[in-house]
Structures are given as structure tokens and as C-alpha cells.
XYZ file of C-alpha atoms in Angstrom:
115
model
C 0.634 -0.076 -0.618
C 2.682 2.138 0.642
C 4.396 1.780 -2.874
C 0.959 2.691 -4.102
C -0.031 5.623 -2.183
C 3.700 7.151 -3.528
C 3.217 6.226 -6.640
C -0.111 7.940 -6.528
C 2.108 11.170 -5.191
C 4.994 10.807 -7.286
C 2.059 11.558 -10.203
C 0.042 13.995 -8.829
C 3.186 15.919 -7.578
C 4.294 15.919 -11.280
C 0.797 16.587 -12.418
C 0.339 19.621 -10.823
C 3.676 20.517 -12.414
C 3.006 20.540 -15.286
C 0.038 22.469 -15.314
C 1.567 24.978 -13.295
C 3.392 25.238 -16.203
C 0.608 25.348 -18.550
C -0.736 28.172 -16.487
C 2.947 30.227 -16.509
C 2.591 30.094 -20.304
C -1.061 31.551 -20.423
C 0.103 34.544 -18.369
C 2.180 37.537 -18.198
C 3.796 37.376 -14.780
C 3.870 40.551 -12.771
C 5.354 41.252 -9.153
C 2.520 42.560 -7.768
C -0.347 42.169 -5.462
C -2.645 42.571 -8.751
C -0.102 40.301 -10.399
C 0.118 37.382 -7.909
C -4.481 37.158 -7.242
C -4.623 36.637 -11.548
C -1.448 33.891 -11.108
C -2.868 32.177 -7.971
C -6.540 32.298 -9.807
C -5.561 31.263 -13.739
C -7.394 27.765 -13.762
C -3.983 25.880 -14.472
C -1.999 27.035 -11.389
C -4.995 27.289 -9.528
C -5.856 23.058 -10.566
C -1.979 22.608 -10.022
C -2.806 23.967 -6.649
C -5.172 21.773 -5.297
C -3.735 19.112 -6.706
C -1.185 19.320 -4.797
C -2.638 19.787 -1.373
C -4.516 16.589 -2.387
C -0.921 15.441 -2.590
C -0.011 16.816 0.441
C -2.557 14.412 2.699
C -1.106 11.560 0.764
C 2.410 12.330 1.799
C 1.540 13.233 5.237
C -0.130 10.373 5.956
C 2.725 8.268 3.886
C 5.034 10.101 6.462
C 2.882 8.904 9.310
C 3.834 5.202 7.878
C 7.395 4.824 6.854
C 11.029 6.596 7.259
C 11.324 9.705 6.177
C 14.581 8.757 5.192
C 13.385 5.987 3.652
C 10.346 7.381 1.421
C 11.616 10.631 0.925
C 14.725 9.956 -1.196
C 12.611 8.003 -3.254
C 9.958 11.339 -3.995
C 13.385 11.752 -6.142
C 11.458 9.735 -8.698
C 9.734 12.756 -9.252
C 12.005 14.080 -11.633
C 12.461 10.995 -13.499
C 8.618 11.153 -14.073
C 8.548 15.298 -14.550
C 11.677 14.738 -17.120
C 8.990 12.646 -19.584
C 6.920 14.666 -19.285
C 8.563 17.784 -20.154
C 9.606 15.765 -23.118
C 6.375 14.689 -24.059
C 4.548 17.475 -22.957
C 6.356 20.575 -24.200
C 8.683 18.849 -26.416
C 11.923 19.631 -23.947
C 15.133 18.948 -24.121
C 16.607 15.016 -23.468
C 20.499 14.088 -24.087
C 22.690 12.089 -23.193
C 23.350 13.953 -20.333
C 20.293 14.615 -18.780
C 19.564 9.880 -18.741
C 22.102 9.897 -17.634
C 20.977 11.627 -14.925
C 17.935 10.312 -13.968
C 19.236 6.597 -14.842
C 22.067 7.843 -11.433
C 18.330 9.262 -9.951
C 16.688 5.406 -10.507
C 19.562 3.525 -9.334
C 19.843 6.006 -6.399
C 15.998 5.846 -5.457
C 16.161 2.032 -5.933
C 18.746 1.773 -3.676
C 16.908 3.529 -1.251
C 14.362 2.143 -1.474
C 15.241 -1.592 -0.737
C 14.435 -3.464 2.810
């Protein structure tokens, strides 16, 4: 159950980031009260925030059941899912160096996740 919730949490976090990226491409961000309010109430930004709230509830549950030193490093899998989301949704580049880095992150998560 822990790993299933962790996977759900990871995908929710990446989904929130994708929505924020989409939202930020549709607003002209200004550092002012009005600019911040307009940004926060952009439907993509707002939706991403709601998803983050639910992801945080799952995370709090996971923290109550598992060791932080075990599950927190597994959150690094967000970087891998996020990178592939960036490539597939936003046409981000995926260089050899990035692939190598993502492989290292994955291997690190596997090592930490082993009991």
C-alpha cells in the first residue's frame, strides 16, 4: 500500500507541475498584488495547487507510516517522471547527459527503497 500511495503521490506532484507550467505559459507574471492574484487564480495554476493539496495529504499519511529516510529519497522519482512529462508534453530536449542523470537518480531510489 505504501508504494502504491507513493506512486500516486509522485504522479500527482508531476501533474501539478505540468499544470503550473501550462498556466505560466498563459499569464504574464508580474510581481505585484494584482499580478500574483491573477496568476494564482489562473485555472491551470489553481488546479495544480488543488492537486498539490491532495498530494500533501497523501504525503502526510505516508510520513505517519514510514521512515522519512526511506520514503523521502523515493520522491526523487518525481524528477524522472517530470523529465519525461517535459519531453512528451512540452517538447523539452532530452540529452545524453540528462538521460544518464535520470538513470543515476533511478538507481539511487532503488538502492534507498530496498529494505
